[in-house]
mmCIF file of C-alpha atoms in Angstrom:
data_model
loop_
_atom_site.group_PDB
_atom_site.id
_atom_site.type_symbol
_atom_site.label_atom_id
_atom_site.label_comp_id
_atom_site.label_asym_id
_atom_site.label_seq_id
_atom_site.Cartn_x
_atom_site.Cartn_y
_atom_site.Cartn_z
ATOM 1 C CA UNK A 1 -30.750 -14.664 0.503
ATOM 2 C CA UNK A 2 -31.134 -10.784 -0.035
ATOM 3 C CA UNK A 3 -29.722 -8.113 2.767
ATOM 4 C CA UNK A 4 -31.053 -7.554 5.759
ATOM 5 C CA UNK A 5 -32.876 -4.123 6.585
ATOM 6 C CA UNK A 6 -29.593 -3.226 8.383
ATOM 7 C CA UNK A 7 -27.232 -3.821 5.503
ATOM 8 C CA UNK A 8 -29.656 -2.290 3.666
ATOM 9 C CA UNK A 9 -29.622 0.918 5.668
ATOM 10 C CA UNK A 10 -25.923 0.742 5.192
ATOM 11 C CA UNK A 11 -25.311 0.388 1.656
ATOM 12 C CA UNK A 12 -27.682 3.134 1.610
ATOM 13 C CA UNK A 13 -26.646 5.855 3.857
ATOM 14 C CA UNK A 14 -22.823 4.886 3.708
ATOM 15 C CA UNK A 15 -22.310 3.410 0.254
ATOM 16 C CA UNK A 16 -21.073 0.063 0.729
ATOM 17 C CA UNK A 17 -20.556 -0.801 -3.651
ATOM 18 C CA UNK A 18 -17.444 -0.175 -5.301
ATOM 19 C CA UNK A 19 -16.082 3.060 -7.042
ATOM 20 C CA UNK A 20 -14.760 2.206 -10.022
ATOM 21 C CA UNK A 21 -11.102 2.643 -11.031
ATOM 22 C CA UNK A 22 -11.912 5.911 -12.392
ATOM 23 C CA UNK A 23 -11.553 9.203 -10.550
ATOM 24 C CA UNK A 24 -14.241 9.882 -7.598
ATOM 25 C CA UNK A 25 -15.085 13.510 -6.842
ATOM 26 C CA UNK A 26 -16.805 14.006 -3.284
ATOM 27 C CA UNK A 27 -20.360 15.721 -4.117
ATOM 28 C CA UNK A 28 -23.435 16.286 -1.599
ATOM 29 C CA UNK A 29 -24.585 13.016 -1.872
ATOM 30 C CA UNK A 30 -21.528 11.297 -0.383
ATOM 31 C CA UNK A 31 -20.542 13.553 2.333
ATOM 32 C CA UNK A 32 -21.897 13.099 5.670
ATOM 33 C CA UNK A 33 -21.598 15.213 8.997
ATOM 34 C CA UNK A 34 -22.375 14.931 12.546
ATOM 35 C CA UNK A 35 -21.075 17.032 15.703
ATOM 36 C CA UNK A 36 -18.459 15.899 17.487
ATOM 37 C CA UNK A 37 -17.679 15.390 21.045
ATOM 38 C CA UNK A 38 -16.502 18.626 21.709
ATOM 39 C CA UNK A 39 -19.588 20.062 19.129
ATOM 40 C CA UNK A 40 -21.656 18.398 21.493
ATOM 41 C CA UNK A 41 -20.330 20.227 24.493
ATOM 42 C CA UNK A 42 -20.476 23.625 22.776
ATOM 43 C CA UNK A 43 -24.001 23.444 22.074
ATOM 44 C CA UNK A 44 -24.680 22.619 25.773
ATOM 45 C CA UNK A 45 -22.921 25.335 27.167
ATOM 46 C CA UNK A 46 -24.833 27.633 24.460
ATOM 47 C CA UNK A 47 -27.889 26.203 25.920
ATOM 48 C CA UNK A 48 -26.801 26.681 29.310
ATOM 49 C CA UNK A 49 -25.667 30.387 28.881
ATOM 50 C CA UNK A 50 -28.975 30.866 27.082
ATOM 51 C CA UNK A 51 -31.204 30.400 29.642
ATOM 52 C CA UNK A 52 -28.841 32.199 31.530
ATOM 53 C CA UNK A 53 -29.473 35.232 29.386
ATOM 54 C CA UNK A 54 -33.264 34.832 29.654
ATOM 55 C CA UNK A 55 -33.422 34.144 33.594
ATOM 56 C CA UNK A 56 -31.804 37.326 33.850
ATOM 57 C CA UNK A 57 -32.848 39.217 30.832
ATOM 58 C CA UNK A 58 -29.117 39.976 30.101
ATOM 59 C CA UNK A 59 -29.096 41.284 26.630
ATOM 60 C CA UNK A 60 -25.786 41.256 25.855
ATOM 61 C CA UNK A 61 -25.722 37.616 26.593
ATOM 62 C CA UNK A 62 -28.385 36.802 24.224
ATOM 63 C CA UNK A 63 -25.868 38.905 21.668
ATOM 64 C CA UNK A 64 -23.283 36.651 23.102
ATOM 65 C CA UNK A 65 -24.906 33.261 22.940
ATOM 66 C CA UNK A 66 -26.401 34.054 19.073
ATOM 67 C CA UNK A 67 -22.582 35.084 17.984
ATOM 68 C CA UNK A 68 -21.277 32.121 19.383
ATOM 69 C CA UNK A 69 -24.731 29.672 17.800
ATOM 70 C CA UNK A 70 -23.659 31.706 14.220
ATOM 71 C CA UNK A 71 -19.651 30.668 14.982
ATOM 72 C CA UNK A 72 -20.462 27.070 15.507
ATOM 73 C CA UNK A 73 -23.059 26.787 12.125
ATOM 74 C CA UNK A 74 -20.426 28.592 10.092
ATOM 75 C CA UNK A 75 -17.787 26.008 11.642
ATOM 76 C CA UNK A 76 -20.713 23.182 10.646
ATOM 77 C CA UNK A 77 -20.402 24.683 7.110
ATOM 78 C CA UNK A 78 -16.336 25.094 6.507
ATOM 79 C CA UNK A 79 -16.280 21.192 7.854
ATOM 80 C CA UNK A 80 -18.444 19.960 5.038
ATOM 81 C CA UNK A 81 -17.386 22.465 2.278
ATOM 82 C CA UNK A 82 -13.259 20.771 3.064
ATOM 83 C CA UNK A 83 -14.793 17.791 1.678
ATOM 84 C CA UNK A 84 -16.880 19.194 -0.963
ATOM 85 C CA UNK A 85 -16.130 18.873 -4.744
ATOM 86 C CA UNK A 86 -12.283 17.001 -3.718
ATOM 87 C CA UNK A 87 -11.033 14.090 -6.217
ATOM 88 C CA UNK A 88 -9.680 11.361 -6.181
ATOM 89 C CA UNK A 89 -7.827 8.909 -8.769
ATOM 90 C CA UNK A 90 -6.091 6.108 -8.148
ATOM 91 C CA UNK A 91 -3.168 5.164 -9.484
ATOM 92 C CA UNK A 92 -1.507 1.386 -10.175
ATOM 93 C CA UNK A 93 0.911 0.682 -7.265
ATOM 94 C CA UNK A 94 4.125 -2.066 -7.276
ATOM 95 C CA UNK A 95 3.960 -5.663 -6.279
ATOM 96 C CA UNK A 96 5.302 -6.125 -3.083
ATOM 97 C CA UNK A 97 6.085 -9.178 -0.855
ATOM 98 C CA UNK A 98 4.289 -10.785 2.027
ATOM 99 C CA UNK A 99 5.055 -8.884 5.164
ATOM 100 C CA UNK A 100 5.571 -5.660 3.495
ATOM 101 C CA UNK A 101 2.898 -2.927 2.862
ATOM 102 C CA UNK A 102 1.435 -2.235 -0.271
ATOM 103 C CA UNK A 103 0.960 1.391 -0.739
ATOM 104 C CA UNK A 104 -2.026 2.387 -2.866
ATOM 105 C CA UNK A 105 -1.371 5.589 -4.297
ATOM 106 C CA UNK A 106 -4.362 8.324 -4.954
ATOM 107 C CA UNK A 107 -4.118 11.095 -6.499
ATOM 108 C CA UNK A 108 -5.519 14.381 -5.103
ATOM 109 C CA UNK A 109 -7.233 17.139 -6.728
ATOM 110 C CA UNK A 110 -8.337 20.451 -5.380
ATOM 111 C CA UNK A 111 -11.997 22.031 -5.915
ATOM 112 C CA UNK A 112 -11.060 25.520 -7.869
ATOM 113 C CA UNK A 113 -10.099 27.734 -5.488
ATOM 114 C CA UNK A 114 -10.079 25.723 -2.308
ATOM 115 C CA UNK A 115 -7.522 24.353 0.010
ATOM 116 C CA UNK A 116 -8.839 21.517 1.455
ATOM 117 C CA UNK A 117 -6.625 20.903 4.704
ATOM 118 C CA UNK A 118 -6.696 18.528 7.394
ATOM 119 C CA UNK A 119 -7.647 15.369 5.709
ATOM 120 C CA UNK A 120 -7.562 12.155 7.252
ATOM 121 C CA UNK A 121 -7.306 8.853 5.140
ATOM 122 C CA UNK A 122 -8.563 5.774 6.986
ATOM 123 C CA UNK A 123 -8.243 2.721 4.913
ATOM 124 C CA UNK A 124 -9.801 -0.514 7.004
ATOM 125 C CA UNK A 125 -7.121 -2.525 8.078
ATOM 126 C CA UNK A 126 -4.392 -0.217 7.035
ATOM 127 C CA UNK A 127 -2.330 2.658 9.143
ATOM 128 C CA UNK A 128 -4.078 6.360 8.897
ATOM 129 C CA UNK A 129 -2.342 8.743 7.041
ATOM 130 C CA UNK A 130 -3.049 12.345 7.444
ATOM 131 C CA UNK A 131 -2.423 15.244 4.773
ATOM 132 C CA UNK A 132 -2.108 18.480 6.168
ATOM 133 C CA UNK A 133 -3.328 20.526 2.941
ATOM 134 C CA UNK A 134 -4.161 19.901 -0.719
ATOM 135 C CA UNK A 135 -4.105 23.635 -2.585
ATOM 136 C CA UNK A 136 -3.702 22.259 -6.334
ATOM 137 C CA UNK A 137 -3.193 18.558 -6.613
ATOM 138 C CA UNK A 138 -1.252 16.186 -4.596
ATOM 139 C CA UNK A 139 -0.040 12.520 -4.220
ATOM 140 C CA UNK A 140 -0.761 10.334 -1.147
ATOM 141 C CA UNK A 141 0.242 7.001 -0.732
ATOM 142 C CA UNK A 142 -1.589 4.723 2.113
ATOM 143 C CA UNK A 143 -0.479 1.759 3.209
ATOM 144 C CA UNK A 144 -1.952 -1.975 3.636
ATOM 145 C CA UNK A 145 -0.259 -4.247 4.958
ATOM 146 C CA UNK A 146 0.204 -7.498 2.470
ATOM 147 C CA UNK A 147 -0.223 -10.697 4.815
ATOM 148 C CA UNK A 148 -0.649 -13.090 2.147
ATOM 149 C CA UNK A 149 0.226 -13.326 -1.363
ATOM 150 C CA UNK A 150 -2.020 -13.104 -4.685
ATOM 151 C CA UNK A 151 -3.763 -10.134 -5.299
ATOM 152 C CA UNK A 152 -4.607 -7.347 -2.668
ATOM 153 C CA UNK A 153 -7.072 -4.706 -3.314
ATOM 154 C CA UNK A 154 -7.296 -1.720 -1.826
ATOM 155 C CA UNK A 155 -9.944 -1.970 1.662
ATOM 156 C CA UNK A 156 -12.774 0.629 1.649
ATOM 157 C CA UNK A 157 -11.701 3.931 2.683
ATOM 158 C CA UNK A 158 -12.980 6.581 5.393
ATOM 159 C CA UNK A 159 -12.165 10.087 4.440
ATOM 160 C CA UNK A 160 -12.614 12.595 7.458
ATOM 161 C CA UNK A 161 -12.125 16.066 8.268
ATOM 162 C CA UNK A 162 -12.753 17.752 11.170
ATOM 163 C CA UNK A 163 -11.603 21.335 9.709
ATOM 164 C CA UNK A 164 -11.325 23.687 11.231
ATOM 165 C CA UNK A 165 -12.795 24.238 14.684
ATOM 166 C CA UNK A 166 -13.336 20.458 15.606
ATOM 167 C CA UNK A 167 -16.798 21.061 16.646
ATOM 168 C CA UNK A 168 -17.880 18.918 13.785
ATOM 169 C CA UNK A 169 -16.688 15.723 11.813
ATOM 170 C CA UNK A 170 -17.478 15.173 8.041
ATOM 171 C CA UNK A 171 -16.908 12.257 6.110
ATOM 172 C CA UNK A 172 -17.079 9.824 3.081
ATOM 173 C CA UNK A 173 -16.541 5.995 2.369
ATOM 174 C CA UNK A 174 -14.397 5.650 -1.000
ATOM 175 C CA UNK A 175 -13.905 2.188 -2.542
ATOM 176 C CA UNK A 176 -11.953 2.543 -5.777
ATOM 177 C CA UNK A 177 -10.817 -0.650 -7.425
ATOM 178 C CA UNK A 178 -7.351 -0.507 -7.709
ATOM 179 C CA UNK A 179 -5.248 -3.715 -6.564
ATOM 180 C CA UNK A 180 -1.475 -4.716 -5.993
ATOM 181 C CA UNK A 181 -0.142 -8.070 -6.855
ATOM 182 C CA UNK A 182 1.715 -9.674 -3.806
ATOM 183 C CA UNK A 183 4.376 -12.347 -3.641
ATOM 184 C CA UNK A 184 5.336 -14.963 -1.507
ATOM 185 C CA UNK A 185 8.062 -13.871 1.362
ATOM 186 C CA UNK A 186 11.655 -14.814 0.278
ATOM 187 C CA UNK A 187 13.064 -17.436 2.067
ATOM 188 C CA UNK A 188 16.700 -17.171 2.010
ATOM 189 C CA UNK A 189 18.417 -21.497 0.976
ATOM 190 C CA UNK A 190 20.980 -22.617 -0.621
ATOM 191 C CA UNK A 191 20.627 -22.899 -4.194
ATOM 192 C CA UNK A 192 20.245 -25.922 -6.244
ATOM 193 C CA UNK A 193 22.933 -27.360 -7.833
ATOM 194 C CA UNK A 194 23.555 -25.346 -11.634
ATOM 195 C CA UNK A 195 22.794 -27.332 -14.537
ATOM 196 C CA UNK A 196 25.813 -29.631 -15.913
ATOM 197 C CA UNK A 197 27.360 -27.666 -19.156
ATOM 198 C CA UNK A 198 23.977 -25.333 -19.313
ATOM 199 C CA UNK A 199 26.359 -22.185 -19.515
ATOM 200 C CA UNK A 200 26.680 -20.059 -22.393
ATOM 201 C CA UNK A 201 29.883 -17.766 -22.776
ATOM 202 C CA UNK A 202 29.213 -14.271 -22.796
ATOM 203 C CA UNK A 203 31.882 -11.581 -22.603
ATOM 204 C CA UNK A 204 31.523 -9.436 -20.209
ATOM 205 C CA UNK A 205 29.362 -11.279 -17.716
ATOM 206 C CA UNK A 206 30.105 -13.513 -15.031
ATOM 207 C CA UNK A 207 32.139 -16.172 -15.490
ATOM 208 C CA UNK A 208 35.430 -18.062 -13.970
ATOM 209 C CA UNK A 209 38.547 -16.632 -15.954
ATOM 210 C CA UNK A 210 39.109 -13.012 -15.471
ATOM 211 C CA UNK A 211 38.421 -10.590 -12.673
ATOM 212 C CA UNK A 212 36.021 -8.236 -13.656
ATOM 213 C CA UNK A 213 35.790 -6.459 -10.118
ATOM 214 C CA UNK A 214 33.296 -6.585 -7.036
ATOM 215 C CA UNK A 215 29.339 -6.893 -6.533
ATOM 216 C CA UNK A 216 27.410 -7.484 -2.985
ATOM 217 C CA UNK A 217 27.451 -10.286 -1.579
ATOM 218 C CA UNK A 218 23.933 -12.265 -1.829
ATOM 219 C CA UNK A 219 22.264 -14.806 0.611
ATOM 220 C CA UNK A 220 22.953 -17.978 -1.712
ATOM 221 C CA UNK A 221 26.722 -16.420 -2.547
ATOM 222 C CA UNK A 222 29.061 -19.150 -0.963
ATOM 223 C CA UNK A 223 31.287 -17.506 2.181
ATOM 224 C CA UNK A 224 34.349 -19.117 -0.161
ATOM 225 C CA UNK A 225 33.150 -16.190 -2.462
ATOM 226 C CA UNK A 226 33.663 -13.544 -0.343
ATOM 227 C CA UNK A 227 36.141 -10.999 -1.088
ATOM 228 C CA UNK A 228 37.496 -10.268 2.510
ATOM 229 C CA UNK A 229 40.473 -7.624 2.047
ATOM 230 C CA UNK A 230 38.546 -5.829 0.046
ATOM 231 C CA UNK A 231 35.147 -5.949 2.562
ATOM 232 C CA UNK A 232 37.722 -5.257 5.376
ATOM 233 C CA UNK A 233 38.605 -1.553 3.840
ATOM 234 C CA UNK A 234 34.631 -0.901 3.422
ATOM 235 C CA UNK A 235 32.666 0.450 6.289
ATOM 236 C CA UNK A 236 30.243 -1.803 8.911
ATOM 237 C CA UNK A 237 27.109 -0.959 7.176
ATOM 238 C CA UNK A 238 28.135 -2.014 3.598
ATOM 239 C CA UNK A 239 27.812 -5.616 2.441
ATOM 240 C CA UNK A 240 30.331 -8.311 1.885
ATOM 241 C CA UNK A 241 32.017 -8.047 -1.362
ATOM 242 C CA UNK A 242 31.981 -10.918 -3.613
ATOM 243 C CA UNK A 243 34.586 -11.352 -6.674
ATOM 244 C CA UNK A 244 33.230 -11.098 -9.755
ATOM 245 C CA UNK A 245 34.698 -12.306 -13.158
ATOM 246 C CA UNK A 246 34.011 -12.247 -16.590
ATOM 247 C CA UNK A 247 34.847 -14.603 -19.474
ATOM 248 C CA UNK A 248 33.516 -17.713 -18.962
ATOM 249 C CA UNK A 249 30.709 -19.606 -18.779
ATOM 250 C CA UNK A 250 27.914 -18.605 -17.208
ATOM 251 C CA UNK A 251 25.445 -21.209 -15.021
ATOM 252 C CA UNK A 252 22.234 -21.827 -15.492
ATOM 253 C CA UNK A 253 19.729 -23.422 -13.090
ATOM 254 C CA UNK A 254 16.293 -25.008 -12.805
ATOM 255 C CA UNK A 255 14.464 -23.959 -10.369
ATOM 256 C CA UNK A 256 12.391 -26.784 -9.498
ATOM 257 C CA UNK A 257 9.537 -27.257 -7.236
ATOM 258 C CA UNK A 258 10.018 -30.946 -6.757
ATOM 259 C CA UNK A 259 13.465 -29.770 -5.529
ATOM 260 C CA UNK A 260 12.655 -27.650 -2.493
ATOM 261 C CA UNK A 261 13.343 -29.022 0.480
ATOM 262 C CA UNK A 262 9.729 -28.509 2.508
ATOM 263 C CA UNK A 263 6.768 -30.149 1.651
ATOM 264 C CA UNK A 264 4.738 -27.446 2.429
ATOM 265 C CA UNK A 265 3.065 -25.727 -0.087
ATOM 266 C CA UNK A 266 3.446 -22.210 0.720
ATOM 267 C CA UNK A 267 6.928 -23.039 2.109
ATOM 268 C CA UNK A 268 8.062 -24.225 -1.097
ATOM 269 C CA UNK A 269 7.112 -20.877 -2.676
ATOM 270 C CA UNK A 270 8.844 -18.832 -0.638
ATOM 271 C CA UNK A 271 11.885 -21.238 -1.148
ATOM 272 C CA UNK A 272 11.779 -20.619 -4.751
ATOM 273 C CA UNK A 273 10.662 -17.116 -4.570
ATOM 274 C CA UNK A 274 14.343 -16.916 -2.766
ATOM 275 C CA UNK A 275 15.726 -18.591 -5.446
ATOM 276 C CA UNK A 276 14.547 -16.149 -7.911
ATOM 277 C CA UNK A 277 15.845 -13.405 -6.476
ATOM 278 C CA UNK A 278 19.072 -14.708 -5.921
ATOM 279 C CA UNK A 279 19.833 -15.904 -9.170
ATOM 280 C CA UNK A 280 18.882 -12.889 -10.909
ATOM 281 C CA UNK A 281 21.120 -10.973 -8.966
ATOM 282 C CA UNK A 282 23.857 -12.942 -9.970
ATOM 283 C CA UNK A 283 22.661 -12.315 -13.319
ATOM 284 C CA UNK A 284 22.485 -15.811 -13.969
ATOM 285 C CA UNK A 285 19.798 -17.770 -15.995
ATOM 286 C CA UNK A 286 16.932 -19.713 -14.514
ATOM 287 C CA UNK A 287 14.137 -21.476 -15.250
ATOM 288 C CA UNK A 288 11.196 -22.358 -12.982
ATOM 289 C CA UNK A 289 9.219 -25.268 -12.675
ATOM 290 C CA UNK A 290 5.858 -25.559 -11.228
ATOM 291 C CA UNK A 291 2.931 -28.168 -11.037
ATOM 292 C CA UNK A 292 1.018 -26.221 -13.607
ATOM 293 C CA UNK A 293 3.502 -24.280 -15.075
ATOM 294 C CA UNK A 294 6.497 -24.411 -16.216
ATOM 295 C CA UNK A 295 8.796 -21.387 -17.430
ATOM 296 C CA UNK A 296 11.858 -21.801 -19.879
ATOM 297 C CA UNK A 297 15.334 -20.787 -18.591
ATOM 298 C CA UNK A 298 15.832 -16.760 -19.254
ATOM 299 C CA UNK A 299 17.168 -13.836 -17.263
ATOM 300 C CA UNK A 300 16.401 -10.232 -16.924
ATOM 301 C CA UNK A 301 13.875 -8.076 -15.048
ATOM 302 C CA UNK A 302 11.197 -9.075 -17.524
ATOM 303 C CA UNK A 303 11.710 -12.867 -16.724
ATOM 304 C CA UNK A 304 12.321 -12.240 -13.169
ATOM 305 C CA UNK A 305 8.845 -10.625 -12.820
ATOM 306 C CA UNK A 306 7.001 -13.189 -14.828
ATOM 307 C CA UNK A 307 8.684 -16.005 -12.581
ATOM 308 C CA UNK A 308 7.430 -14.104 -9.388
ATOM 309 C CA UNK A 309 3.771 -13.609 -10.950
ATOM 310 C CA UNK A 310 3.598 -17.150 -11.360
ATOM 311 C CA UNK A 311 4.216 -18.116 -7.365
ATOM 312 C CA UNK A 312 2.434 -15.262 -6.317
ATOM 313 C CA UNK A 313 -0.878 -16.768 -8.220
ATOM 314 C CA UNK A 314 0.084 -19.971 -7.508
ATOM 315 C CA UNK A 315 -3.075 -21.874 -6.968
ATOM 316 C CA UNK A 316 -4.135 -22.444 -2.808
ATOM 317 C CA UNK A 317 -3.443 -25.874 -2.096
ATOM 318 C CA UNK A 318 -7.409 -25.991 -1.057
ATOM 319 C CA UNK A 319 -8.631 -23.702 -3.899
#
């Protein structure tokens, strides 16, 4: 079934399709203007002093009345020309987890010679965010919030100005494909037991023999672990220190989903999403088991990422 005459109109007049993930440069055809409120008022009170001036013949307030008409068009035409030849790029932004915000950056570049000030960045969904001038080229971030994991693009956009009088609001819709990838909200458990003689001895890393000094403690670090002298002489804000040692073998888990302890879907992600982060910042190695997927045991950022990639597009249990 095609659009109706009222989509229609919209895609139209306020450009409804996507942008692109190149850069977007506001022209003539995508600005749009209308009086505001108070540009409303002015013109009424114009009107009003107008016949004014003619009911009386008062010359000077026909002088009056035209300077004040010429003010508000000139006004009319500063609004639309802060707008006028601005770009935009966007930029790729960092995965984030559920219940933080994502924040799409865009990059900002200035017409030659203009300052384009007062903008105001409406993304649907997401917080405003208002930038006071761009002379040159500038960096704005704006933020979505990410309410459920797998990919998030960026929501259409509503760029306004009402520079510099108020009397008159322009505007333009911007839809650039850019997207963030979002995973699944830790959920801070116990870990799983570590794998029976799965260590490998590594100098220098965490092991059982020699004290090799203090880290923070993490959620899954047992409270036998903690270092409490030592967190005693820290101040309130500061973590609990755990002791750290070096020389012997280091554990190795599988992080399983068969193992977590919901049987909700989703919950069982964010269990093991907790997991992950855990373990890698123990520095430990981990593998990770899925339904669909399963990972070999390895540890560093580069693992840690491709572990969260794979619960955060983690097929819906419905999908």
């Amino acid at each position: 079934m095609g659009l109706s005459t009222v989509d229609r109109v919209k895609t139209a007049f306020f450009r409804r399709r996507r942008d692109g993930s190149g850069t977007i440069r506001l022209d003539r055809h995508r600005i749009y203007i209308l009086p505001t409120g108070a540009g409303l008022l002015y013109a009424l009170t114009l009107f009003t002093m107008l016949l004014g001036a003619i009911n009386y013949s008062l010359t000077l307030g026909h002088l009056l009345v035209f300077l004040l008409a010429a003010l508000g068009l000139n006004a009319m035409l500063h609004t639309f020309r802060n707008l006028y030849g601005l770009s935009l790029t966007p930029a790729p932004c960092a995965p984030v987890f559920v219940g933080e915000s994502v924040h799409f950056p865009l990059r900002l570049a200035a017409a030659p010679g203009v300052a384009h000030r007062a903008l105001e960045f409406l993304p649907a969904g997401g917080s405003p965010v208002r930038h006071a001038q761009c002379v040159d080229s500038d960096w704005i971030a704006l933020p979505v919030p990410a309410k459920q994991r797998g990919w998030l693009s960026l929501p259409r956009i509503k760029l306004a100005s009402r520079y510099p009088l108020g009397l008159f609001v322009a505007w333009s819709w911007l839809q650039p494909e850019v997207r963030a990838l979002v995973y699944p909200a830790p959920c801070v458990t116990p870990l799983p037991v570590p794998l029976p003689a799965a260590g490998e001895l590594a100098s220098g890393q965490e092991g059982r023999e020699d004290f090799a000094g203090f880290r923070d403690r993490q959620p899954a670090d047992s409270p036998r672990h903690v270092a409490w002298k030592a967190s005693s002489r820290q101040s309130a804000e500061r973590p609990l220190l755990v002791k750290q040692f070096a020389g012997g073998a280091r554990p190795e888990y599988r992080l399983d989903w068969l193992a977590c302890s919901s049987g909700d879907p989703e919950a069982r992600l964010s269990q093991l999403c907790g997991w992950i982060l855990a373990v890698d910042a123990a520095g430990s190695r981990y593998s990770l088991s899925l339904p669909d997927c399963e990972i070999a045991a390895a540890h560093g950022p580069a693992h840690r990422q491709r572990c969260l990639e794979a619960l955060a597009l983690f097929p819906a249990p419905n999908g």
